[in-house]
Coordinates of C-alpha atoms and ligand atoms in Angstrom, one line a residue:
X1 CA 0.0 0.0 0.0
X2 CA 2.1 2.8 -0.8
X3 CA 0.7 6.1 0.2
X4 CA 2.5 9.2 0.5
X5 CA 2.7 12.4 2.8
X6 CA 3.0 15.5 1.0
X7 CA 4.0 18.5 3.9
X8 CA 5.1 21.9 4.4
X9 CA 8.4 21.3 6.1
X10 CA 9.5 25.0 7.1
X11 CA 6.1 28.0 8.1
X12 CA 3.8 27.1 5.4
X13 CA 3.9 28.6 1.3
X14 CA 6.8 26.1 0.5
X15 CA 5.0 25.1 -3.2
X16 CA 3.3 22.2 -2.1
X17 CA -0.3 22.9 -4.5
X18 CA 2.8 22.8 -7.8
X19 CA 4.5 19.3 -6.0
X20 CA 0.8 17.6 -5.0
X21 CA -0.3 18.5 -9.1
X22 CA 3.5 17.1 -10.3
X23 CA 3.1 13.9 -8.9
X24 CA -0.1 13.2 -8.6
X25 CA -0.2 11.1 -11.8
X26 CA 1.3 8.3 -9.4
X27 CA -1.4 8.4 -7.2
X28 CA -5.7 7.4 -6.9
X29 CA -6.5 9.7 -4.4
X30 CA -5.3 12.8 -2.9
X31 CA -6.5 13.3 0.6
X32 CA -5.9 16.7 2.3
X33 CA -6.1 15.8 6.7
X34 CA -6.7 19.4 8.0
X35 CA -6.8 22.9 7.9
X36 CA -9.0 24.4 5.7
X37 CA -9.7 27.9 3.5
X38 CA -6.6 29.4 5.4
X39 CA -4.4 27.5 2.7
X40 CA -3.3 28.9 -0.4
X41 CA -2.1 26.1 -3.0
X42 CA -1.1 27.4 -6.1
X43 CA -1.5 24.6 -9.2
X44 CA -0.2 25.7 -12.8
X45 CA -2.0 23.3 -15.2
X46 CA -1.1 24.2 -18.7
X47 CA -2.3 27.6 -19.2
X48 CA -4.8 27.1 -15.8
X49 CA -3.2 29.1 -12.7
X50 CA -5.5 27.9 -9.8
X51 CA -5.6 29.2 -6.3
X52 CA -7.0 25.9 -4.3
X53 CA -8.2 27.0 -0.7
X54 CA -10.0 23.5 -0.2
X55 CA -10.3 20.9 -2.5
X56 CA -7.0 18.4 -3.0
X57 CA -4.2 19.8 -5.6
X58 CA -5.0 16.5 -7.9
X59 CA -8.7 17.7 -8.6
X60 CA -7.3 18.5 -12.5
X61 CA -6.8 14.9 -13.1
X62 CA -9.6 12.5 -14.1
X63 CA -8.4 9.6 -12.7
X64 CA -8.1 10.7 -9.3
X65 CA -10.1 10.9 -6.5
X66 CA -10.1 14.2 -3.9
X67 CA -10.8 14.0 -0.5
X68 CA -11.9 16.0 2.4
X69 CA -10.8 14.5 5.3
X70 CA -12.0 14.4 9.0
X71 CA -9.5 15.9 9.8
X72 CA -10.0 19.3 7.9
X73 CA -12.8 22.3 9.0
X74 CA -15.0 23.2 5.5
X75 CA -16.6 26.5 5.2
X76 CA -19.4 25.8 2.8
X77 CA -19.7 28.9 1.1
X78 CA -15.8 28.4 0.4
X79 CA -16.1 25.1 -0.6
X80 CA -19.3 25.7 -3.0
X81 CA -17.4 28.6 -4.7
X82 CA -14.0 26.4 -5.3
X83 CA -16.0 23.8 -7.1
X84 CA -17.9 26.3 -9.1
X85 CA -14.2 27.8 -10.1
X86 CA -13.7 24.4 -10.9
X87 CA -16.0 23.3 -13.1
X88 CA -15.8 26.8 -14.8
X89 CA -12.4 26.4 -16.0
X90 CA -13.3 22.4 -17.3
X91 CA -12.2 20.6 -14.2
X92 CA -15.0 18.1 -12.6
X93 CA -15.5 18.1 -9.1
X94 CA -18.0 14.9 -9.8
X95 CA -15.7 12.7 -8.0
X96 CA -15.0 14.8 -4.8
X97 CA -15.7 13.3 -1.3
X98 CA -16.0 15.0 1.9
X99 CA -15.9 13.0 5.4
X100 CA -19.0 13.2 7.3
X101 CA -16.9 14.0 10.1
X102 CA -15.0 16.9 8.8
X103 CA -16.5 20.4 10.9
X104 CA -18.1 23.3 9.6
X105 CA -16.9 26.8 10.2
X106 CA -19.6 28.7 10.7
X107 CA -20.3 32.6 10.2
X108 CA -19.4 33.2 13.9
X109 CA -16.1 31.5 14.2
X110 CA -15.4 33.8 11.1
X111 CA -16.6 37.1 13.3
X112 CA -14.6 35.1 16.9
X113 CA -11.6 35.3 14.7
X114 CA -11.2 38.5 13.6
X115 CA -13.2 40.0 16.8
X116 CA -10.3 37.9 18.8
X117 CA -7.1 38.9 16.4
X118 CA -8.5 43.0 17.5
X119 CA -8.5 41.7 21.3
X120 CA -5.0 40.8 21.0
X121 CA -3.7 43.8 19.6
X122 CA -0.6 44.2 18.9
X123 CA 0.1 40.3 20.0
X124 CA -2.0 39.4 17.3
X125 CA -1.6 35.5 15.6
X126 CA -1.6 37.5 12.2
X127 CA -4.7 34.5 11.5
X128 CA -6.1 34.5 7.8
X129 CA -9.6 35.1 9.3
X130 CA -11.3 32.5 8.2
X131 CA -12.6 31.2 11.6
X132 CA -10.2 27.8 11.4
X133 CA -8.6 28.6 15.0
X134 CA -12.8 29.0 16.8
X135 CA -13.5 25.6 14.4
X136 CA -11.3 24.0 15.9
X137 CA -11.7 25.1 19.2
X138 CA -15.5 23.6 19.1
X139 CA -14.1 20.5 17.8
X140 CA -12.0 19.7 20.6
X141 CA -14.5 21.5 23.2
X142 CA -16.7 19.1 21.2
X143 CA -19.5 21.8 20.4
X144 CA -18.6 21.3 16.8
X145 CA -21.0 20.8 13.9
X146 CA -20.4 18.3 11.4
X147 CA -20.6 17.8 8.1
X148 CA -23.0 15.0 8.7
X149 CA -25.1 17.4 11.1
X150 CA -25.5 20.0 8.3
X151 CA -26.9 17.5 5.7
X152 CA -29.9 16.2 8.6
X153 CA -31.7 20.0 9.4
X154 CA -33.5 18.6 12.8
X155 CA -29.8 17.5 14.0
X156 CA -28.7 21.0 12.5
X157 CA -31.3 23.2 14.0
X158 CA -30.2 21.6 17.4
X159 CA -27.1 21.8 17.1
X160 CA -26.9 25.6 16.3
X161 CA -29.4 26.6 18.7
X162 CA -27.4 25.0 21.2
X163 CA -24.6 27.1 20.1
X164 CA -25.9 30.2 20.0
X165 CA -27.1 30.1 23.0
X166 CA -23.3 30.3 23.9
X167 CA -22.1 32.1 20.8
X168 CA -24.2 35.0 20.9
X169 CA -22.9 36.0 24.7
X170 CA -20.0 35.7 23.5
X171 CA -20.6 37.6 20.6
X172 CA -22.6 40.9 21.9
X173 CA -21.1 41.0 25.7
X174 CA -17.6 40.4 25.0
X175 CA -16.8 41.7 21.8
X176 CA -20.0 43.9 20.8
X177 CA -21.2 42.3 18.1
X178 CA -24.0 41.3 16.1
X179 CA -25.8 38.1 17.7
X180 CA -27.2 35.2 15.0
X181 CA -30.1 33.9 14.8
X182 CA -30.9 30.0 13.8
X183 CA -33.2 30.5 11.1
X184 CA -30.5 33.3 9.7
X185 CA -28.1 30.9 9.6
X186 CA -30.3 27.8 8.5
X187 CA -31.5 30.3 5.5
X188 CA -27.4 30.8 4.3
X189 CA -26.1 27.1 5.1
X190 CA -29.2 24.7 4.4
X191 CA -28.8 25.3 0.6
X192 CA -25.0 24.8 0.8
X193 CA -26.0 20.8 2.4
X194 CA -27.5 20.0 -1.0
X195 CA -24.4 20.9 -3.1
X196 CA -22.2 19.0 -0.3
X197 CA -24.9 16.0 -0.1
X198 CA -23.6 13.8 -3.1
X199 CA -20.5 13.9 -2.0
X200 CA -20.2 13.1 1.5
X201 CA -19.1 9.9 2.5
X202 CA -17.3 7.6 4.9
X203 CA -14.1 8.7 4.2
X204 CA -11.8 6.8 6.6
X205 CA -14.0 3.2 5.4
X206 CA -13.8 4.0 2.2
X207 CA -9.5 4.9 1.8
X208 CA -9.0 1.3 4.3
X209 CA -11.3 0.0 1.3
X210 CA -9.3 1.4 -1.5
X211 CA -5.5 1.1 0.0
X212 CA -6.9 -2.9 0.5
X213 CA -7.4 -3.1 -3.5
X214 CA -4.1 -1.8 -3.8
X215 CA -4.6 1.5 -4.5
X216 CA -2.3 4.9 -3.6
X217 CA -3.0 7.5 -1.5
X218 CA -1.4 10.7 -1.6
X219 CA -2.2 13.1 1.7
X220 CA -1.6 16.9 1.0
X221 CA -0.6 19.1 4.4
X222 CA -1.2 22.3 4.3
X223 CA 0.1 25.0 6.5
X224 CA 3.7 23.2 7.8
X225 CA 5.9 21.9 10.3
X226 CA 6.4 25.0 12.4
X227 CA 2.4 26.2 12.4
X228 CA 1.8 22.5 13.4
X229 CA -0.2 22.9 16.7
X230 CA 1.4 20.9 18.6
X231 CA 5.6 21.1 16.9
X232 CA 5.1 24.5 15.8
X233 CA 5.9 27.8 17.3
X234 CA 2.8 27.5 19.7
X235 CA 1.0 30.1 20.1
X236 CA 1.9 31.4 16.7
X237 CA 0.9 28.5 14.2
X238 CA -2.8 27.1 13.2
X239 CA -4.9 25.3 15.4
X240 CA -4.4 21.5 13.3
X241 CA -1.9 19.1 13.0
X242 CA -0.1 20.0 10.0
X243 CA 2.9 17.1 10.7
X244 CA 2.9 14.0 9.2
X245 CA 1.2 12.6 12.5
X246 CA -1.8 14.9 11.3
X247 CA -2.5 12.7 8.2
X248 CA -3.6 9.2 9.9
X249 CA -5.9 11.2 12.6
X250 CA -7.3 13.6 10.1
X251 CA -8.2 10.7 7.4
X252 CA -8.7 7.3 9.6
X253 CA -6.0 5.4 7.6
X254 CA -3.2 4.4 10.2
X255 CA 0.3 5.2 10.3
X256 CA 1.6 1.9 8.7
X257 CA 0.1 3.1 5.5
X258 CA 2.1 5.6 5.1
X259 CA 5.7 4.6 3.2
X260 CA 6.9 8.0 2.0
X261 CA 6.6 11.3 3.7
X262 CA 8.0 14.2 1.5
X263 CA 8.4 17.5 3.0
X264 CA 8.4 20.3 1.4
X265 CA 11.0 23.4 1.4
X266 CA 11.7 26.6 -0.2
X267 CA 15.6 27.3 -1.1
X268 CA 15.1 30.0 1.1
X269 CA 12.4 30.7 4.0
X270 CA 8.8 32.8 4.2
X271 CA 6.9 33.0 7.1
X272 CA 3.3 35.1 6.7
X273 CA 1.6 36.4 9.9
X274 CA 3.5 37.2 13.5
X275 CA 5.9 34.9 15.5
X276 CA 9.8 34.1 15.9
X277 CA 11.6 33.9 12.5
X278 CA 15.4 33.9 13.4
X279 CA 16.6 33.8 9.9
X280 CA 14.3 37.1 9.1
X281 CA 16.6 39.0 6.8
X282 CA 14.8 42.6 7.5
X283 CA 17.2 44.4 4.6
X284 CA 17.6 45.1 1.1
X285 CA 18.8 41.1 0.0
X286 CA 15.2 40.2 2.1
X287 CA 13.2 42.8 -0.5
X288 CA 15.1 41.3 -3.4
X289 CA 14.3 37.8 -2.5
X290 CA 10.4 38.6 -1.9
X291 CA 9.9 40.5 -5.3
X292 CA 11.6 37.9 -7.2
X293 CA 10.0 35.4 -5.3
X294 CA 6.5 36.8 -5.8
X295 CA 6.3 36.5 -1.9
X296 CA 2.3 37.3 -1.1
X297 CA 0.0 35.6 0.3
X298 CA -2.8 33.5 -1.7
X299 CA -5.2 33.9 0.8
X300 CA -4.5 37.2 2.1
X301 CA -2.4 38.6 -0.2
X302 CA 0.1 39.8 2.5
X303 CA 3.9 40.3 2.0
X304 CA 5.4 37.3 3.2
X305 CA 8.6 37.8 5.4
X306 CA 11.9 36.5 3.8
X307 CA 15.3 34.9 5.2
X308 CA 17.8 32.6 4.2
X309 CA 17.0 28.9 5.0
X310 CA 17.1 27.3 8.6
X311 CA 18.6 24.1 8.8
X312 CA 17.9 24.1 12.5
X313 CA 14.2 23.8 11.6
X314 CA 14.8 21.4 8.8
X315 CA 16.6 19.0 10.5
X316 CA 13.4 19.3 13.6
X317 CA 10.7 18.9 10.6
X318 CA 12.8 15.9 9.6
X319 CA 12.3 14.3 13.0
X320 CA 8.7 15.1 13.4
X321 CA 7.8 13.9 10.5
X322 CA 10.3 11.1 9.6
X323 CA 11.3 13.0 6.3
X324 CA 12.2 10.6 3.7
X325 CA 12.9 12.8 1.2
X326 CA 12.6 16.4 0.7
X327 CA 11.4 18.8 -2.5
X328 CA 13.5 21.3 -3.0
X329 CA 11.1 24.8 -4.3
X330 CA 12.4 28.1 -5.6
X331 CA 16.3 27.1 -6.1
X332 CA 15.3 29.6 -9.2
X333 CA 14.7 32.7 -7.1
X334 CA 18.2 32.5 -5.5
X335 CA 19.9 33.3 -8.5
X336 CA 19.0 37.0 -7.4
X337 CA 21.9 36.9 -4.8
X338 CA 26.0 36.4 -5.1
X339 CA 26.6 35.1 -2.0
X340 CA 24.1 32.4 -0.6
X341 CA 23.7 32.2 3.7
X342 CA 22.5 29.1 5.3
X343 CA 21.5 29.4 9.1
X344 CA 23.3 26.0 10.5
X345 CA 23.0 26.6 14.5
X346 CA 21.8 29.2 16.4
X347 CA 23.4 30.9 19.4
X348 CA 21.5 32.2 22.5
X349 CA 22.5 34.0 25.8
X350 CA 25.8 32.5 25.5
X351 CA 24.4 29.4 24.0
X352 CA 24.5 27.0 20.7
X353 CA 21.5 25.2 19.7
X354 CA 22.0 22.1 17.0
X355 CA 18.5 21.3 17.8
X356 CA 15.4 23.4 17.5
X357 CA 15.3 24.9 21.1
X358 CA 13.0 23.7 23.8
X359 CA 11.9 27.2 24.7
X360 CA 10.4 29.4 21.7
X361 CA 11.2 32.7 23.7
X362 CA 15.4 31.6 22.3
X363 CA 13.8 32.3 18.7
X364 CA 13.4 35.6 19.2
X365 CA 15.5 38.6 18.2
X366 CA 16.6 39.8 21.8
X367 CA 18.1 36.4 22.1
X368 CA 18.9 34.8 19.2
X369 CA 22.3 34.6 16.8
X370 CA 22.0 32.5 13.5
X371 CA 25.0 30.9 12.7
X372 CA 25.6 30.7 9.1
X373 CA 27.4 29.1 6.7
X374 CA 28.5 31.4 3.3
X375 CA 28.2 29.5 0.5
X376 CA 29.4 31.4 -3.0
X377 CA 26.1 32.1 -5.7
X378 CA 25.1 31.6 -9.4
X379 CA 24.4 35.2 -9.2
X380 CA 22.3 36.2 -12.6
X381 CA 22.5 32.9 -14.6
X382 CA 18.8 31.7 -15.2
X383 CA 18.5 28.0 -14.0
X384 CA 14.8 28.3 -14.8
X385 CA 15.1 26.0 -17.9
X386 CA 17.5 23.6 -16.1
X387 CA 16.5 19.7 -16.6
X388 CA 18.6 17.7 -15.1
X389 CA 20.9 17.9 -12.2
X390 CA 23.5 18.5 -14.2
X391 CA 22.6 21.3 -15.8
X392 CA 22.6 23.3 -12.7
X393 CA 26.0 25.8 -12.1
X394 CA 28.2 23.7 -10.0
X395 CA 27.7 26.6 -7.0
X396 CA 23.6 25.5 -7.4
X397 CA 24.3 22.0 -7.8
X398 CA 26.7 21.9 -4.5
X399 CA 24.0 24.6 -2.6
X400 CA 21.5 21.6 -3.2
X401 CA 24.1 18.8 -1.9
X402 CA 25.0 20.9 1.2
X403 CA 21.6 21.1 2.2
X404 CA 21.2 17.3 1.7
X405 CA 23.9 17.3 4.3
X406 CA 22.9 19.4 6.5
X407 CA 19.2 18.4 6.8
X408 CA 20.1 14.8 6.7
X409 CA 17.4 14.5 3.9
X410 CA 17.6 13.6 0.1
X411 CA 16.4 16.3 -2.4
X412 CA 14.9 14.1 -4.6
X413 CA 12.7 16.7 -6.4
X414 CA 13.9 20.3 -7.1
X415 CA 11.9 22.9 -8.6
X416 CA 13.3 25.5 -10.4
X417 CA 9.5 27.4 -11.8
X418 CA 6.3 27.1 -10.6
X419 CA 5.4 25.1 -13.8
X420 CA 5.1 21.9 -14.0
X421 CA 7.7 21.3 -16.2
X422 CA 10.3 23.5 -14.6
X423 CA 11.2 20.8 -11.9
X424 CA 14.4 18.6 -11.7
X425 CA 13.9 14.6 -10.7
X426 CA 16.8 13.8 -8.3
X427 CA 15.9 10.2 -6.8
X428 CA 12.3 10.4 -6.2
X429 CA 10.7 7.0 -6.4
X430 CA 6.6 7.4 -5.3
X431 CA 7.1 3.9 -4.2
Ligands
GDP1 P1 1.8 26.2 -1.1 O1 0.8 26.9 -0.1 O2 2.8 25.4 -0.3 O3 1.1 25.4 -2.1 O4 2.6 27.3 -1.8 P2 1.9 28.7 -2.5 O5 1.1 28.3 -3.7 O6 1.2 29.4 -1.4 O7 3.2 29.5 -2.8 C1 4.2 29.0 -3.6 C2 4.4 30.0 -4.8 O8 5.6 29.7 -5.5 C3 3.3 29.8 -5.9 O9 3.1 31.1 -6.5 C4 3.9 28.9 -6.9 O10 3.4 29.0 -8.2 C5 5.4 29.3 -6.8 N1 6.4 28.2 -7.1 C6 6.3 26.9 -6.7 N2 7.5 26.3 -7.0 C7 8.3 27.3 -7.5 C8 9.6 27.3 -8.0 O11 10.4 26.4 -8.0 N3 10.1 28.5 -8.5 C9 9.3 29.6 -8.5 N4 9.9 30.8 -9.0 N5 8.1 29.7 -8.1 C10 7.6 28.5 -7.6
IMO2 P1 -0.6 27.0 3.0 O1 -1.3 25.7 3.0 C1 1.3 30.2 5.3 C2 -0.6 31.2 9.1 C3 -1.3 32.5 9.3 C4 -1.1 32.7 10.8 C5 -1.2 31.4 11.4 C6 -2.6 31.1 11.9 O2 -0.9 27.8 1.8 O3 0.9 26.8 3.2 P2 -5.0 30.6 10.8 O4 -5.8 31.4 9.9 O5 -4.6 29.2 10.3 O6 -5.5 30.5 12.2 O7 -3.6 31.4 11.0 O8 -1.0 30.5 10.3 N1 -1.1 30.4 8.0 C7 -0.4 30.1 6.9 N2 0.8 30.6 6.5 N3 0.6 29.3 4.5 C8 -0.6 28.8 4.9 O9 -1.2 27.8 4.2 C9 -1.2 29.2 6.1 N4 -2.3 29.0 6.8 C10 -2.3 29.7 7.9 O10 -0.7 33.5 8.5 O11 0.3 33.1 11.0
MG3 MG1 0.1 28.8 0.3

């Protein structure tokens, strides 16, 4: 059964929507675990440039099969708009399937979130807004509504009246706002269960079934390592489990499925929204590398902030997830710089830190020192049309093989585009 984990090994943005859509033709079914409309996979399909929020990277191929899994929070409006995108630029969304136990966002989590991110001020998460973190939180306070509850409207109306009762206190005497009422929200989301009806299913039965007959499963993170609720840099990350641990919980297949786990890392670093980012390069190289990176959010469209890359976190993403191989994404963008940095240790109030430090507060500028390694550029030559290893400048071709060392992990894909065709095959074997 060989099924692989596609994650974001460094703060999320790495190019995992271009990786998922590259090899996807090896796969039955693409499965994304958690998270929800606060990703951003971009997917260049010929002359189709996509923005998927929701729906599985392999959606543009016939032959496989996208799921939702229980793992992931839907927003139905979201999710009813993506497949309409779909199907408007040719792609069929026929063969979709969304766990009945996946949980709904609803319109308040979306107001909790931003009335929340205001509370907080200036200590603001830097959230997308989209209500995942208040999701979430009624999941594990087990308040939630699911999928399944949505599509039965007695269950529903219960459910939400039982809620409100809560939400709207919540709501109006702590934050001021507008309360809801049931048949308000009954009127938006009742219509959005008839879209979702043919497709929900028992998703965690019907992957055991399909891995059974032999077939492959390919689970897309989104988010990554370090916004990974639990490995991340609490309290600055999302509120799933984005780690390779994520993708057996969030889609009831267990962990001996799993045979590959590819984690996914830009040539450099980005990191959107607040928290510790020790190899932030706040200069005139950090500039360069976000405009010729085209460093903005898809969701948000916020400047991403740019720095040279951390081994210190890749070599902790390799340990949380057990990495077998890495994809390396961007190499391209680097050729805007001579001389290359590579953070390989960090010192701290008089200390060095191999390992990703127990305490976050280390990460932070009033403590932390990268320690970097120079290596020398291939300052202004285009690799963008490079095939093969080989055709890489020798300073490109030993940046990729000093990472290798220094993460302990194989780059067996490099990307040099974000077409499908601009990527370099260095080892990878899907099975
Ligand atoms: P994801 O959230 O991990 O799927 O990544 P995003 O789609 O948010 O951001 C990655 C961006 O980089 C997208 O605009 C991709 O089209 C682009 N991209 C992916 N791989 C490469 C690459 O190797 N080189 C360049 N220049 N762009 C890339
Ligand atoms: P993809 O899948 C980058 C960040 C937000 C914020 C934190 C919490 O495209 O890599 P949330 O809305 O999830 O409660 O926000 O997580 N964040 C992402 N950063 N890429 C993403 O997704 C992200 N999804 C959430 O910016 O810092
Ligand atoms: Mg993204």
């Amino acid at each position: 059964m060989p099924s692989t984990v596609l994650l974001g090994a460094q703060w999320g943005d790495e190019g995992k929507g271009k990786i998922t859509d590259l090899i996807s033709s090896d796969y039955d079914y693409v499965v994304r675990y958690q998270g929800g409309n606060n990703a951003g996979h971009t997917v260049i399909h010929g002359d189709t440039k996509l923005a998927l929020h929701l729906i599985p990277s392999g959606v543009m191929y016939d032959h496989i099969t996208p799921v939702i899994g229980n793992g992931c929070v839907v927003d139905p409006k979201v999710l009813t708009e993506e497949m309409q995108m779909l199907e408007g630029e040719g792609f069929s969304c026929e063969n979709l399937r969304i766990s009945c136990d996946a949980h709904v966002i609803m319109p308040y989590h979306i107001d909790l979130d931003g009335a929340s991110e205001r509370h907080l001020g200036k200590h603001e998460i830097g959230t997308t807004k989209r209500g995942i973190g208040p999701a979430y939180e009624d999941k594990a306070g087990r308040t939630g509504i699911r999928i399944q509850d949505l599509l039965d409207e007695k269950i529903f109306r219960e459910k939400l009246e039982a809620a409100l009762a809560i939400k709207n206190q919540v709501l109006t005497k702590i934050y001021g706002l507008e309360p809801y009422a049931v048949d308000q929200i009954c009127e938006m989301y009742l219509p959005y269960a008839e879209v979702i009806r043919p497709h929900m299913a028992e998703t965690a039965q019907l992957l055991n079934q399909e891995l059974r007959a032999g077939k492959n499963i390919l689970f897309e993170g989104a988010q990554g390592t370090l916004l990974d609720i639990d490995h991340g840099t609490y309290p600055f990350v999302t509120s799933s489990s984005c780690c390779a641990g994520g993708a057996p919980t969030g889609s009831g297949v267990g962990p001996k499925a799993i045979n590959k786990v590819l984690g996914i890392a830009k040539a450099y670093i980005t990191r959107v929204g607040s928290g510790p980012f020790p190899t932030e390069l706040k200069d005139e190289v950090g500039e360069r590398l976000c405009k010729v990176g085209g460093e903005y959010g898809v969701t948000t469209g916020r400047k991403r902030r740019c720095g040279w890359f951390d081994a210190v976190v890749s070599r902790y993403a390799a340990d949380v997830n057990s990495l077998t191989d890495m994809a390396l994404t961007k190499l391209d963008v680097l050729s805007c710089v001579d001389r290359i940095k590579v953070c390989v240790a960090y010192e701290a109030d008089g200390k060095r830190y191999d390992y990703f430090p127990m305490q976050h507060s280390v990460l932070y500028p009033k403590h932390v020192t990268p320690i970097y390694e120079e290596l020398p550029g291939w300052e202004g030559q285009d690799i963008s049309d490079c095939k093969t290893f080989e055709d890489l400048p020798a300073n490109a071709q030993r940046y990729v093989k000093y990472l290798e060392e220094v993460t302990g992990v194989p780059a067996s894909i490099i990307a040099v585009g974000p077409e499908r065709n601009q990527t370099i095959f260095h080892g990878w074997e899907s099975r």
